């Protein structure tokens, strides 16, 4: 089997691969956003497991990679997992790619990785492009702590419930969204997370018409309310602001009232939970109040 590939018309030969599954990141738009190692892996693998073989053909044909392509998507991945595990156990090297970006991030592949882990077979990451990370680094929002939540539920009620659960999260939030639901999702975010929450919407990342729009959720919801959006969107939302510290006089008054009706430890637990304080701080104050009785 040929393991050659081409870069700018120059033929290159890929070195052989050790047995295992290679999870290969592919471009999210610009075909040049692929690593040499990724091309070597795709060329040398026994087969490339593709989310959609027609979509993957554009990339593989561009680099002259003739490796056999096998469809592996959300509808068949569980049924095919045992066969793939057996092939790798027998010494084959297989590559896994999605339509774009890094596999498993809102893409197929998780059941297969679990099956390989359970069989104690090797899985290798071949890192590269990711819409999640690309949007995060251009959004202009904190990157020291973030959480990726993939696609929100399509139904309004379930989406509202999911957003309400995230409303107090302090880390930056990252979501994928379909262009068909972008307007409704931004409107729901403005209502539930707050209209003044800072956010960014990234569209067509790495492509010719790349667009990153920043603003409050209210501004973004209005901007995309009637727009004809193309391409999958990435929404990046600032985390919730830190709540102001409760006034000491207020919580100490509440503590005194609780201590009048119940034992000290129970009063401390109640005030700690009610005001979101550190238990030791409340406990020390309770001892001080008791000493003054």
Coordinates of C-alpha atoms in Angstrom, one line a residue:
X1 CA 0.0 0.0 0.0
X2 CA 1.3 3.4 -0.9
X3 CA 2.1 5.8 2.0
X4 CA 2.9 8.8 0.0
X5 CA 1.5 12.3 0.1
X6 CA 2.1 15.6 -1.7
X7 CA 2.9 19.1 -0.5
X8 CA 2.9 21.8 -3.2
X9 CA 3.5 19.1 -5.8
X10 CA 6.4 17.5 -4.0
X11 CA 6.0 13.8 -3.2
X12 CA 6.9 12.7 0.3
X13 CA 6.9 9.2 1.8
X14 CA 5.4 8.7 5.3
X15 CA 7.3 6.5 7.8
X16 CA 5.5 3.4 9.1
X17 CA 3.3 3.7 12.2
X18 CA 3.2 1.7 15.4
X19 CA -0.1 -0.2 15.9
X20 CA -2.9 1.9 17.5
X21 CA -5.6 4.4 16.8
X22 CA -4.4 7.9 15.8
X23 CA -6.8 10.7 16.6
X24 CA -5.9 13.3 14.0
X25 CA -7.0 16.9 14.0
X26 CA -7.8 18.3 10.5
X27 CA -8.4 21.9 9.3
X28 CA -11.6 23.7 10.3
X29 CA -11.6 25.6 7.0
X30 CA -8.2 26.5 5.6
X31 CA -6.6 23.3 4.1
X32 CA -3.2 24.6 5.0
X33 CA -3.9 24.3 8.7
X34 CA -2.6 20.8 9.0
X35 CA 0.6 19.4 10.4
X36 CA 3.3 17.4 8.7
X37 CA 2.7 14.7 11.3
X38 CA -1.0 14.6 10.5
X39 CA -0.3 14.1 6.8
X40 CA 2.3 11.4 7.5
X41 CA -0.2 9.6 9.8
X42 CA -3.1 9.8 7.3
X43 CA -0.9 8.5 4.5
X44 CA 0.7 5.6 6.5
X45 CA -2.4 4.4 8.3
X46 CA -4.1 1.1 7.1
X47 CA -7.4 3.1 6.9
X48 CA -8.8 6.5 7.7
X49 CA -12.0 6.4 9.8
X50 CA -14.0 9.4 8.5
X51 CA -17.1 11.1 9.9
X52 CA -18.2 11.6 6.3
X53 CA -16.0 10.1 3.6
X54 CA -17.2 12.7 1.1
X55 CA -16.2 15.6 3.3
X56 CA -12.8 14.0 4.1
X57 CA -12.1 13.4 0.4
X58 CA -11.5 17.1 -0.2
X59 CA -8.7 17.1 2.3
X60 CA -7.2 13.8 1.4
X61 CA -7.3 14.3 -2.3
X62 CA -5.8 17.8 -1.9
X63 CA -2.6 16.1 -0.4
X64 CA -2.7 13.1 -2.7
X65 CA -3.4 10.6 0.1
X66 CA -4.9 7.4 -1.2
X67 CA -5.4 5.6 2.1
X68 CA -8.7 3.6 2.2
X69 CA -11.5 5.6 3.8
X70 CA -14.1 4.0 6.1
X71 CA -17.2 5.8 7.4
X72 CA -17.4 6.1 11.2
X73 CA -20.2 8.3 12.4
X74 CA -22.7 8.6 15.3
X75 CA -25.0 6.1 13.7
X76 CA -22.5 3.2 13.3
X77 CA -19.6 3.9 15.7
X78 CA -20.9 1.5 18.4
X79 CA -21.5 -1.3 16.0
X80 CA -18.1 -0.9 14.4
X81 CA -16.1 -0.5 17.6
X82 CA -15.5 -4.2 18.2
X83 CA -14.1 -4.7 14.7
X84 CA -11.8 -1.7 15.0
X85 CA -10.6 -2.9 18.4
X86 CA -9.8 -6.3 16.9
X87 CA -7.9 -4.8 14.0
X88 CA -5.7 -2.7 16.2
X89 CA -5.2 -5.7 18.6
X90 CA -4.0 -7.6 15.5
X91 CA -1.4 -4.9 14.8
X92 CA -3.0 -2.3 12.5
X93 CA -2.6 1.4 12.7
X94 CA -5.8 3.3 12.0
X95 CA -6.5 7.1 11.8
X96 CA -9.6 8.8 13.1
X97 CA -10.7 12.1 11.7
X98 CA -13.9 14.2 11.8
X99 CA -15.3 16.5 9.1
X100 CA -13.2 19.4 10.6
X101 CA -11.1 20.1 13.6
X102 CA -10.3 17.8 16.5
X103 CA -12.3 14.6 16.7
X104 CA -14.6 13.9 19.8
X105 CA -15.2 17.6 20.5
X106 CA -18.9 17.4 19.6
X107 CA -17.9 14.9 17.0
X108 CA -18.0 11.1 16.8
X109 CA -15.4 8.8 18.4
X110 CA -16.0 8.7 22.1
X111 CA -17.4 5.1 22.2
X112 CA -14.5 3.9 20.2
X113 CA -11.9 5.5 22.5
X114 CA -13.6 4.0 25.5
X115 CA -13.6 0.6 23.9
X116 CA -9.8 0.9 23.1
X117 CA -9.1 2.1 26.6
X118 CA -11.0 -0.9 28.1
X119 CA -9.0 -3.2 25.9
X120 CA -5.7 -1.5 27.0
X121 CA -4.8 -0.7 23.4
X122 CA -2.8 2.4 22.3
X123 CA -4.5 5.7 21.3
X124 CA -2.3 8.5 20.1
X125 CA -3.3 12.2 19.7
X126 CA -2.1 14.0 16.6
X127 CA -3.0 17.6 17.6
X128 CA -3.9 20.5 15.4
X129 CA -6.8 22.8 14.5
X130 CA -9.8 23.2 16.8
X131 CA -12.7 25.6 16.4
X132 CA -13.0 25.7 20.2
X133 CA -9.5 26.9 20.9
X134 CA -9.4 29.2 17.8
X135 CA -12.5 31.0 19.0
X136 CA -11.4 31.2 22.6
X137 CA -8.0 32.9 21.8
X138 CA -9.6 35.6 19.6
X139 CA -12.7 36.3 21.7
X140 CA -11.0 38.8 24.0
X141 CA -12.3 37.0 27.2
X142 CA -10.3 35.3 30.0
X143 CA -8.6 32.1 29.0
X144 CA -7.2 31.0 32.3
X145 CA -10.3 29.0 33.1
X146 CA -12.9 27.9 30.6
X147 CA -15.5 25.2 30.1
X148 CA -16.7 23.8 26.8
X149 CA -20.3 22.8 26.6
X150 CA -20.7 21.8 23.0
X151 CA -24.2 22.3 21.5
X152 CA -27.0 23.4 23.8
X153 CA -30.3 21.5 23.5
X154 CA -32.3 22.5 20.5
X155 CA -35.7 22.8 22.4
X156 CA -36.2 26.1 24.1
X157 CA -37.2 24.7 27.5
X158 CA -34.2 22.3 27.7
X159 CA -31.9 25.1 26.5
X160 CA -33.1 27.5 29.2
X161 CA -32.6 24.8 31.9
X162 CA -29.0 24.2 30.7
X163 CA -28.2 27.9 30.6
X164 CA -29.7 28.5 34.1
X165 CA -27.4 25.8 35.5
X166 CA -24.5 27.7 34.0
X167 CA -25.6 31.2 35.1
X168 CA -23.3 31.4 38.1
X169 CA -20.2 29.6 36.6
X170 CA -17.2 31.9 36.9
X171 CA -15.2 30.4 34.0
X172 CA -15.5 31.5 30.4
X173 CA -18.1 29.4 28.6
X174 CA -17.7 28.1 25.1
X175 CA -20.5 26.7 22.9
X176 CA -21.0 25.5 19.4
X177 CA -24.1 26.4 17.6
X178 CA -25.9 25.8 14.3
X179 CA -26.5 28.9 12.1
X180 CA -30.2 28.0 12.2
X181 CA -30.4 28.4 15.9
X182 CA -27.8 31.1 16.6
X183 CA -30.4 33.9 16.9
X184 CA -32.6 32.0 19.4
X185 CA -29.6 30.9 21.4
X186 CA -28.2 34.4 21.8
X187 CA -31.6 35.7 22.8
X188 CA -31.9 33.0 25.4
X189 CA -28.4 33.7 26.7
X190 CA -29.2 37.4 27.0
X191 CA -32.3 36.6 29.0
X192 CA -30.9 34.0 31.3
X193 CA -27.2 34.9 31.7
X194 CA -27.9 38.6 31.6
X195 CA -28.0 41.2 28.8
X196 CA -24.8 42.9 29.9
X197 CA -22.6 39.8 29.9
X198 CA -19.7 40.2 27.5
X199 CA -19.5 37.6 24.7
X200 CA -18.1 36.9 21.2
X201 CA -19.5 35.1 18.2
X202 CA -16.9 33.5 15.8
X203 CA -18.0 32.5 12.3
X204 CA -16.1 31.0 9.3
X205 CA -12.9 30.7 11.4
X206 CA -9.8 30.4 9.2
X207 CA -11.8 30.9 6.0
X208 CA -11.9 33.8 3.6
X209 CA -14.9 35.5 5.3
X210 CA -13.8 34.9 8.9
X211 CA -15.8 37.0 11.3
X212 CA -15.5 37.6 15.1
X213 CA -18.1 39.9 16.6
X214 CA -17.8 41.0 20.2
X215 CA -20.2 42.8 22.5
X216 CA -22.8 42.2 25.2
X217 CA -25.2 39.3 24.9
X218 CA -28.0 41.9 24.3
X219 CA -26.0 43.5 21.5
X220 CA -25.1 40.2 19.9
X221 CA -28.7 38.9 20.1
X222 CA -29.9 42.0 18.4
X223 CA -27.2 41.9 15.7
X224 CA -27.9 38.3 14.8
X225 CA -31.7 38.4 15.2
X226 CA -32.5 38.6 11.5
X227 CA -29.1 37.9 9.9
X228 CA -28.5 35.1 7.4
X229 CA -25.7 33.4 9.2
X230 CA -23.6 30.8 7.4
X231 CA -21.3 28.2 8.9
X232 CA -21.2 26.7 12.4
X233 CA -20.8 29.3 15.0
X234 CA -18.7 29.3 18.2
X235 CA -20.1 31.4 21.1
X236 CA -17.7 32.5 23.8
X237 CA -19.3 34.0 26.9
X238 CA -17.7 35.7 29.9
X239 CA -18.1 33.9 33.3
X240 CA -20.4 35.3 36.0
X241 CA -19.0 38.2 37.9
X242 CA -17.8 37.6 41.5
X243 CA -20.6 38.3 43.9
X244 CA -20.1 41.1 46.3
X245 CA -19.1 40.1 49.8
X246 CA -22.1 40.1 52.2
X247 CA -22.1 42.9 54.7
X248 CA -20.6 41.7 58.0
X249 CA -23.3 43.4 60.0
X250 CA -26.0 41.7 58.1
X251 CA -24.7 38.1 58.4
X252 CA -23.6 38.6 62.0
X253 CA -27.2 39.8 62.9
X254 CA -28.6 36.7 61.1
X255 CA -26.1 34.6 63.0
X256 CA -27.2 36.0 66.3
X257 CA -30.9 35.4 65.4
X258 CA -30.1 31.8 64.5
X259 CA -28.1 31.2 67.7
X260 CA -31.2 32.3 69.7
X261 CA -33.3 29.4 68.2
X262 CA -30.8 26.5 67.7
X263 CA -27.4 25.1 68.8
X264 CA -24.3 27.0 67.8
X265 CA -23.1 24.5 65.2
X266 CA -26.5 24.4 63.5
X267 CA -26.6 28.2 63.5
X268 CA -23.2 28.4 61.9
X269 CA -24.1 25.9 59.2
X270 CA -27.3 27.8 58.4
X271 CA -25.5 31.2 58.0
X272 CA -22.6 29.7 56.1
X273 CA -24.9 28.3 53.5
X274 CA -27.2 31.3 53.4
X275 CA -24.4 33.9 52.8
X276 CA -21.8 31.8 51.0
X277 CA -19.2 32.4 53.7
X278 CA -16.3 30.3 54.9
X279 CA -17.4 28.2 57.9
X280 CA -14.4 29.0 60.1
X281 CA -15.1 32.7 59.7
X282 CA -18.7 32.2 60.8
X283 CA -17.8 29.8 63.6
X284 CA -15.2 32.2 65.1
X285 CA -17.8 35.0 65.0
X286 CA -20.3 32.7 66.7
X287 CA -17.8 32.0 69.5
X288 CA -17.2 35.7 69.9
X289 CA -20.9 36.5 70.1
X290 CA -21.5 33.7 72.6
X291 CA -18.7 35.0 74.8
X292 CA -20.4 38.4 75.0
X293 CA -23.7 37.0 76.2

